[in-house]
Amino acid sequence: MSQQSVETGIGKLTEIWQEGHSLPREFYLSPEIYERDIERMLLRHWICAGHESSIPTAGDYFLFEMDRESVIVMRGHDGIVRALMNVCRHRGSRICTRESGHASSGVIACPYHAWVYRTDGSLHGARMMPADFDKSAHSLAQIELRIVAGLIFINFSKGPLGLDAVTETINSSLKVYGWHRARVIHQERYLIDANWKLCIENQMECYHCAPSHRDYSRLHSQAKPGVEESTNRMLARTREFGIDIPIQDHWALQARAGQEAGYCRRYAMSGTAVTGSEDGGPVAPLMGDFPDYDGGTTFVYVGPLSFFIAYTDYGAIFRFIPKRHDQTELIVTWLVDSKAHEGVNFDRGRVTWLWRITSESDKKIIEDNQLGVSSRFYQPGPYSFPIEASSHRFVEWYLHDVNEHGEG
Ligand code: FES
Ligand SMILES: [Fe+2]
């Protein structure tokens, strides 16, 4: 199919999208639309690549992989964290192939013909090349990287969206929970056989929580009758601690001009629960500025792919990373206070319990959703308002973004 006919076809599909309804089938199945999503939306937005505490020492690195791209997120010997493209400047091989590692002699070597790079991405040595070969012109490509409250954000585009609004959102929420001095204790990856948009639509609504996440629903009052009253009581209690985490709603089409989209809101836990644990009781020492467990939880979103949940004793990062048009990886990363010790004042199994079982059930329901939308009998159906309003808001934002940024 020519690029023009692809464009015309997609234009027609956008026109037939009926407001208030899910997307036409092709948006979830077509490799061409997926390519367009990557180019026009996902490469333009900031994505959370991980947390600084995973690479504390010079030479430490981890890989972040999305679609066809692989990024080496490395702490250089100057202490600076960089996002280096994992593409050798000789003939393009991947250089690092392990999920994480350490440049033990201060360099990383390409496994193909052994060109050697320093931890800042500059080329240190290239065997059997002519004497006048210019090594300084063959550094690894680098993309934008910023760190906010310990969270590492990367951006593949040349003129990235501003991060000031998101920085403000994170500093007034996750930083209050001490995420800048927190420590990653565990990470799980869930390969979901579904288009990335079905993952985000699912992430944005809690219509499915009662039927699909019994334990989540038992512990959280979000999307339950009376949530306003219990949340107001919780917020008043938090204010007694001198902590006020403001609502920030600059996500999706409400992003400030030229800025990355961000969102923050707090909800009360249910009944006597104070955290996301099996019995609702604390599973790790308090984090950040909280002098007590206040019975609240904070949700933060950044851009279209990165989501964060903060309890007073632990936090979790959720990223939905597209791999192919019909496959998305959910990476869940758990954080506790850096002074907490495993086996002494926390148990990894108890800290990770809720979001392991919840993510496993999300994988299943999203995959079943993909199977259903793949059917010839699928028709876009109506969202339930207000409980699915955020999924609808995402779909509107998505269509706007991919149509607005045609040249990107
Ligand atoms: S491709 Fe890396 S050294 Fe040849
Ligand atoms: Fe879910």
Coordinates of C-alpha atoms and ligand atoms in Angstrom, one line a residue:
M1 CA 0.0 0.0 0.0
S2 CA 1.4 3.5 -0.9
Q3 CA 1.9 6.0 1.9
Q4 CA -0.8 8.1 0.3
S5 CA -3.4 5.4 0.3
V6 CA -2.5 4.5 3.8
E7 CA -3.1 8.1 4.8
T8 CA -6.4 8.3 3.0
G9 CA -7.5 5.0 4.5
I10 CA -6.7 6.1 8.0
G11 CA -8.3 9.5 7.4
K12 CA -11.5 7.8 6.6
L13 CA -11.3 5.6 9.7
T14 CA -10.8 8.7 11.8
E15 CA -13.8 10.3 10.2
I16 CA -16.0 7.3 10.9
W17 CA -15.0 7.2 14.6
Q18 CA -18.1 7.9 16.5
E19 CA -17.6 10.1 19.6
G20 CA -18.2 8.3 22.8
H21 CA -17.3 4.9 21.2
S22 CA -14.2 2.7 21.1
L23 CA -12.0 2.9 18.0
P24 CA -12.6 1.1 14.6
R25 CA -11.0 -2.4 14.5
E26 CA -8.1 -1.3 12.2
F27 CA -6.6 1.0 14.9
Y28 CA -5.9 -2.1 17.0
L29 CA -4.8 -4.5 14.2
S30 CA -3.0 -2.6 11.4
P31 CA 0.8 -2.6 11.3
E32 CA 0.6 0.7 9.2
I33 CA -1.4 2.5 11.8
Y34 CA 1.0 1.2 14.5
E35 CA 4.0 2.6 12.6
R36 CA 2.2 5.9 12.4
D37 CA 1.4 5.8 16.2
I38 CA 5.1 5.3 16.9
E39 CA 6.3 8.1 14.6
R40 CA 3.7 10.7 15.3
M41 CA 2.8 10.1 19.0
L42 CA 5.1 7.8 20.9
L43 CA 8.5 9.1 19.7
R44 CA 7.4 12.7 20.5
H45 CA 6.4 12.1 24.2
W46 CA 8.5 11.5 27.3
I47 CA 8.7 8.0 28.6
C48 CA 9.9 6.8 32.0
A49 CA 12.9 4.6 31.4
G50 CA 13.4 3.7 35.0
H51 CA 14.7 4.9 38.3
E52 CA 18.2 6.3 39.1
S53 CA 18.7 3.9 42.0
S54 CA 19.0 1.0 39.5
I55 CA 22.3 2.5 38.3
P56 CA 24.0 3.9 41.4
T57 CA 27.7 3.4 40.3
A58 CA 29.6 4.9 37.4
G59 CA 29.5 2.3 34.5
D60 CA 26.1 0.8 35.6
Y61 CA 23.6 0.6 32.9
F62 CA 20.2 -0.9 31.9
L63 CA 18.5 -1.2 28.6
F64 CA 15.2 0.4 27.7
E65 CA 13.7 -1.2 24.5
M66 CA 10.6 0.1 22.6
D67 CA 9.5 -0.9 19.2
R68 CA 12.7 -1.3 17.1
E69 CA 14.7 1.0 19.4
S70 CA 17.2 0.0 22.2
V71 CA 18.6 2.6 24.5
I72 CA 21.6 2.1 26.9
V73 CA 20.7 4.2 30.0
M74 CA 24.2 4.5 31.6
R75 CA 25.8 6.4 34.4
G76 CA 29.1 7.7 33.1
H77 CA 32.3 8.1 34.9
D78 CA 31.5 11.8 35.3
G79 CA 28.4 10.7 37.3
I80 CA 26.0 11.9 34.5
V81 CA 23.2 9.6 33.4
R82 CA 22.9 9.4 29.6
A83 CA 20.6 7.7 27.1
L84 CA 22.9 6.2 24.4
M85 CA 21.5 4.5 21.4
N86 CA 22.4 0.8 21.4
V87 CA 23.5 1.0 17.7
C88 CA 27.2 0.5 16.9
R89 CA 28.7 3.3 14.8
H90 CA 30.7 0.7 12.8
R91 CA 28.0 -1.4 11.0
G92 CA 25.1 -0.9 13.4
S93 CA 25.2 -4.0 15.7
R94 CA 23.5 -3.9 19.1
I95 CA 26.3 -3.4 21.6
C96 CA 24.8 -4.3 24.9
T97 CA 22.6 -7.4 24.8
R98 CA 21.9 -8.0 28.5
E99 CA 19.0 -6.3 30.3
S100 CA 21.4 -4.6 32.7
G101 CA 25.1 -4.6 33.4
H102 CA 28.3 -2.7 34.4
A103 CA 31.1 -1.4 32.2
S104 CA 33.7 -3.2 34.3
S105 CA 36.8 -1.7 32.7
G106 CA 35.2 1.6 32.2
V107 CA 34.2 0.8 28.6
I108 CA 31.7 -1.2 26.6
A109 CA 32.8 -3.3 23.6
C110 CA 30.7 -4.1 20.6
P111 CA 30.5 -7.9 20.3
Y112 CA 30.7 -7.9 16.5
H113 CA 34.2 -6.3 15.6
A114 CA 35.1 -5.0 19.1
W115 CA 34.9 -1.3 18.7
V116 CA 35.1 0.1 22.2
Y117 CA 33.1 3.0 23.7
R118 CA 33.6 5.0 26.9
T119 CA 30.7 5.4 29.4
D120 CA 29.8 8.8 27.9
G121 CA 29.3 7.2 24.5
S122 CA 32.5 8.4 22.9
L123 CA 34.5 6.0 20.8
H124 CA 37.7 4.9 22.6
G125 CA 39.1 2.4 20.2
A126 CA 38.5 0.9 16.7
R127 CA 40.7 -2.0 15.6
M128 CA 42.5 -1.9 12.3
M129 CA 41.1 1.4 11.1
P130 CA 43.3 3.8 9.2
A131 CA 45.6 6.2 11.1
D132 CA 43.6 9.2 10.1
F133 CA 40.2 7.7 11.2
D134 CA 38.3 10.3 13.2
K135 CA 37.1 8.6 16.3
S136 CA 35.5 11.8 17.6
A137 CA 33.0 11.7 14.7
H138 CA 31.8 8.2 15.7
S139 CA 30.3 8.6 19.2
L140 CA 27.1 6.7 20.0
A141 CA 24.0 8.7 19.2
Q142 CA 22.4 10.2 22.3
I143 CA 18.8 11.1 23.0
E144 CA 17.3 13.5 25.5
L145 CA 17.2 12.4 29.1
R146 CA 16.0 14.2 32.3
I147 CA 15.8 13.1 35.9
V148 CA 12.9 14.2 38.0
A149 CA 12.7 13.0 41.7
G150 CA 14.9 10.0 40.7
L151 CA 12.7 9.0 37.8
I152 CA 14.6 8.9 34.4
F153 CA 12.6 10.2 31.5
I154 CA 13.8 9.8 27.9
N155 CA 12.6 11.3 24.6
F156 CA 13.5 10.2 21.1
S157 CA 12.6 13.5 19.3
K158 CA 14.9 16.4 18.4
G159 CA 12.7 19.1 19.8
P160 CA 11.0 17.4 22.8
L161 CA 8.0 18.7 24.6
G162 CA 8.8 20.8 27.7
L163 CA 9.0 18.9 31.0
D164 CA 8.4 21.9 33.4
A165 CA 4.7 21.1 34.0
V166 CA 5.5 17.4 34.7
T167 CA 8.4 18.4 37.0
E168 CA 6.0 20.5 39.0
T169 CA 3.5 17.7 39.2
I170 CA 6.1 15.1 40.3
N171 CA 7.8 17.5 42.8
S172 CA 4.4 18.2 44.5
S173 CA 3.5 14.5 44.6
L174 CA 6.0 11.7 44.2
K175 CA 8.8 13.7 45.6
V176 CA 6.7 14.3 48.8
Y177 CA 6.7 10.4 49.0
G178 CA 10.5 10.5 48.9
W179 CA 10.9 8.9 45.4
H180 CA 14.1 10.9 44.8
R181 CA 15.7 8.9 47.6
A182 CA 13.8 5.6 47.1
R183 CA 15.2 2.3 45.9
V184 CA 14.1 -0.1 43.3
I185 CA 13.5 -3.5 44.9
H186 CA 11.8 -5.5 42.2
Q187 CA 10.7 -5.5 38.6
E188 CA 8.4 -7.7 36.6
R189 CA 7.7 -7.8 32.8
Y190 CA 4.4 -8.9 31.3
L191 CA 4.3 -9.5 27.6
I192 CA 0.8 -8.7 26.5
D193 CA -0.4 -9.9 23.2
A194 CA -2.4 -6.7 22.4
N195 CA -2.0 -3.3 20.7
W196 CA -0.7 -0.7 23.0
K197 CA -3.9 1.4 22.9
L198 CA -6.0 -1.4 24.4
C199 CA -3.5 -1.4 27.3
I200 CA -3.8 2.3 27.9
E201 CA -7.6 2.3 27.5
N202 CA -7.7 -0.5 30.1
Q203 CA -5.3 1.4 32.4
M204 CA -7.5 4.5 32.3
E205 CA -10.7 3.0 33.6
C206 CA -11.9 1.3 36.7
Y207 CA -15.1 0.0 35.2
H208 CA -13.3 -3.4 35.0
C209 CA -12.0 -3.2 38.6
A210 CA -14.9 -4.8 40.4
P211 CA -15.3 -7.8 38.0
S212 CA -11.5 -8.3 37.3
H213 CA -9.6 -7.1 40.4
R214 CA -11.4 -8.2 43.5
D215 CA -8.5 -7.4 45.8
Y216 CA -7.7 -4.0 44.3
S217 CA -11.4 -3.1 44.7
R218 CA -11.5 -4.3 48.2
L219 CA -8.6 -2.0 49.1
H220 CA -9.3 1.1 47.1
S221 CA -12.3 3.3 47.3
Q222 CA -11.7 4.8 43.8
A223 CA -14.7 4.3 41.6
K224 CA -16.9 3.4 44.6
P225 CA -19.9 5.3 45.9
G226 CA -18.9 7.7 48.6
V227 CA -15.3 8.1 47.4
E228 CA -15.6 11.9 47.6
E229 CA -16.5 11.9 51.3
S230 CA -13.8 9.4 52.3
T231 CA -11.2 11.2 50.1
N232 CA -12.0 14.5 51.7
R233 CA -11.6 13.0 55.2
M234 CA -8.3 11.5 54.1
L235 CA -7.1 14.8 52.6
A236 CA -7.9 16.7 55.8
R237 CA -5.9 14.1 57.8
T238 CA -2.9 14.5 55.4
R239 CA -3.1 18.3 55.8
E240 CA -2.8 17.8 59.6
F241 CA 0.7 16.4 58.8
G242 CA 1.4 19.6 56.9
I243 CA 1.3 17.8 53.5
D244 CA -0.9 19.0 50.7
I245 CA -0.6 17.2 47.4
P246 CA -2.5 19.3 44.8
I247 CA -4.7 17.9 42.0
Q248 CA -2.9 18.5 38.7
D249 CA -4.9 17.8 35.6
H250 CA -2.8 18.6 32.6
W251 CA -3.1 15.2 31.0
A252 CA -4.2 14.4 27.4
L253 CA -5.8 17.3 25.6
Q254 CA -5.5 19.5 28.7
A255 CA -1.6 19.6 28.6
R256 CA -0.2 23.1 28.7
A257 CA 1.0 24.4 25.3
G258 CA 4.3 22.8 24.3
Q259 CA 4.4 20.8 27.6
E260 CA 4.3 17.1 28.3
A261 CA 1.0 15.9 29.7
G262 CA 0.8 15.2 33.4
Y263 CA -1.9 14.3 36.0
C264 CA -2.0 13.8 39.7
R265 CA -4.9 12.9 42.0
R266 CA -5.2 11.3 45.5
Y267 CA -7.9 8.9 46.6
A268 CA -8.8 7.4 50.0
M269 CA -8.1 3.7 50.6
S270 CA -11.2 1.6 51.6
G271 CA -12.1 1.1 55.3
T272 CA -9.1 0.6 57.5
A273 CA -6.6 -0.1 54.6
V274 CA -3.5 2.1 54.6
T275 CA -1.7 0.6 51.6
G276 CA -2.0 -1.8 48.7
S277 CA -1.3 -5.0 50.6
E278 CA -3.1 -8.3 51.2
D279 CA -4.6 -7.2 54.6
G280 CA -4.4 -3.5 54.0
G281 CA -1.8 -3.1 56.7
P282 CA 1.7 -1.5 56.1
V283 CA 4.3 -3.7 54.3
A284 CA 7.4 -1.4 54.5
P285 CA 8.6 1.6 56.5
L286 CA 7.2 5.1 55.8
M287 CA 8.6 6.9 52.8
G288 CA 9.2 10.6 52.2
D289 CA 7.6 13.3 54.4
F290 CA 4.8 11.2 55.8
P291 CA 4.9 10.9 59.6
D292 CA 2.1 8.3 59.5
Y293 CA 0.0 6.1 57.2
D294 CA -2.8 8.4 56.1
G295 CA -5.0 6.0 54.3
G296 CA -4.5 7.7 50.9
T297 CA -2.9 6.7 47.6
T298 CA -1.7 9.0 44.8
F299 CA -1.9 8.3 41.1
V300 CA 0.3 10.2 38.6
Y301 CA 0.4 9.9 34.8
V302 CA 3.1 11.2 32.5
G303 CA 2.6 11.3 28.8
P304 CA 0.7 8.4 27.1
L305 CA 2.7 5.4 28.5
S306 CA 4.0 6.0 32.0
F307 CA 1.9 5.7 35.2
F308 CA 2.9 5.8 38.9
I309 CA 1.1 4.9 42.1
A310 CA 2.4 6.0 45.5
Y311 CA 1.4 4.6 48.9
T312 CA 3.1 5.9 52.1
D313 CA 5.2 2.7 52.4
Y314 CA 5.9 1.7 48.8
G315 CA 5.5 2.9 45.2
A316 CA 5.1 1.3 41.8
I317 CA 6.0 2.5 38.2
F318 CA 3.9 1.1 35.3
R319 CA 5.1 1.4 31.7
F320 CA 3.3 0.0 28.7
I321 CA 5.9 -0.3 26.0
P322 CA 4.9 -1.1 22.5
K323 CA 6.9 -3.9 20.9
R324 CA 4.9 -4.6 17.8
H325 CA 1.5 -3.7 16.5
D326 CA 0.0 -6.6 18.4
Q327 CA 2.3 -6.8 21.4
T328 CA 3.1 -4.5 24.3
E329 CA 5.3 -5.0 27.3
L330 CA 4.0 -3.9 30.7
I331 CA 7.0 -3.3 33.0
V332 CA 6.1 -2.9 36.7
T333 CA 8.9 -1.6 39.1
W334 CA 8.5 -1.4 42.9
L335 CA 10.2 1.1 45.1
V336 CA 10.6 1.4 48.9
D337 CA 12.5 3.8 51.1
S338 CA 16.3 3.5 50.5
K339 CA 16.9 2.7 54.2
A340 CA 14.4 -0.2 54.3
H341 CA 16.1 -3.6 54.5
E342 CA 14.7 -6.8 53.0
G343 CA 14.0 -9.5 55.6
V344 CA 14.3 -6.8 58.4
N345 CA 11.5 -4.4 57.8
F346 CA 10.0 -5.5 54.5
D347 CA 9.2 -8.7 52.7
R348 CA 9.4 -8.4 48.9
G349 CA 6.6 -10.9 48.3
R350 CA 4.2 -8.8 50.5
V351 CA 5.2 -5.5 48.9
T352 CA 4.7 -6.8 45.4
W353 CA 1.7 -9.0 46.0
L354 CA -1.2 -6.6 44.9
W355 CA 0.4 -5.3 41.7
R356 CA 1.6 -8.7 40.6
I357 CA -1.9 -10.3 40.8
T358 CA -3.5 -7.1 39.4
S359 CA -1.1 -7.0 36.5
E360 CA -1.5 -10.7 35.7
S361 CA -5.3 -10.2 35.5
D362 CA -4.9 -7.1 33.4
K363 CA -2.7 -9.0 30.9
K364 CA -5.5 -11.6 30.6
I365 CA -8.4 -9.2 30.1
I366 CA -6.4 -7.0 27.6
E367 CA -5.5 -10.1 25.6
D368 CA -9.1 -11.2 25.5
N369 CA -10.1 -7.7 24.4
Q370 CA -7.6 -7.9 21.5
L371 CA -9.0 -11.3 20.5
G372 CA -12.5 -9.8 20.5
V373 CA -11.6 -6.7 18.5
S374 CA -9.9 -8.9 16.0
S375 CA -13.2 -10.5 15.1
R376 CA -15.1 -9.6 12.0
F377 CA -18.1 -9.1 14.2
Y378 CA -16.5 -6.5 16.4
Q379 CA -18.2 -3.1 16.3
P380 CA -17.0 0.0 18.3
G381 CA -19.1 0.1 21.4
P382 CA -20.2 2.9 23.8
Y383 CA -18.0 3.9 26.8
S384 CA -19.8 4.2 30.1
F385 CA -19.7 7.7 31.5
P386 CA -18.3 8.9 33.8
I387 CA -16.5 5.7 34.8
E388 CA -14.7 5.3 31.4
A389 CA -14.4 9.0 30.7
S390 CA -10.6 8.8 30.9
S391 CA -10.4 6.0 28.3
H392 CA -12.5 8.1 26.0
R393 CA -10.3 11.1 26.8
F394 CA -7.2 9.1 25.8
V395 CA -8.8 8.0 22.5
E396 CA -9.6 11.6 21.7
W397 CA -6.1 12.7 22.6
Y398 CA -4.6 9.9 20.5
L399 CA -6.6 10.8 17.4
H400 CA -5.8 14.5 17.8
D401 CA -2.1 13.8 18.3
V402 CA -1.6 11.5 15.3
N403 CA -3.6 13.7 13.0
E404 CA -2.0 17.0 14.2
H405 CA 1.6 15.8 13.9
G406 CA 1.4 14.5 10.3
E407 CA 4.9 15.6 9.4
G408 CA 6.5 14.3 12.6
Ligands
FES1 S1 29.3 -3.5 14.2 FE1 30.1 -2.9 16.1 S2 32.2 -3.2 15.8 FE2 31.4 -3.8 13.9
FE2 FE -6.8 -3.3 35.6

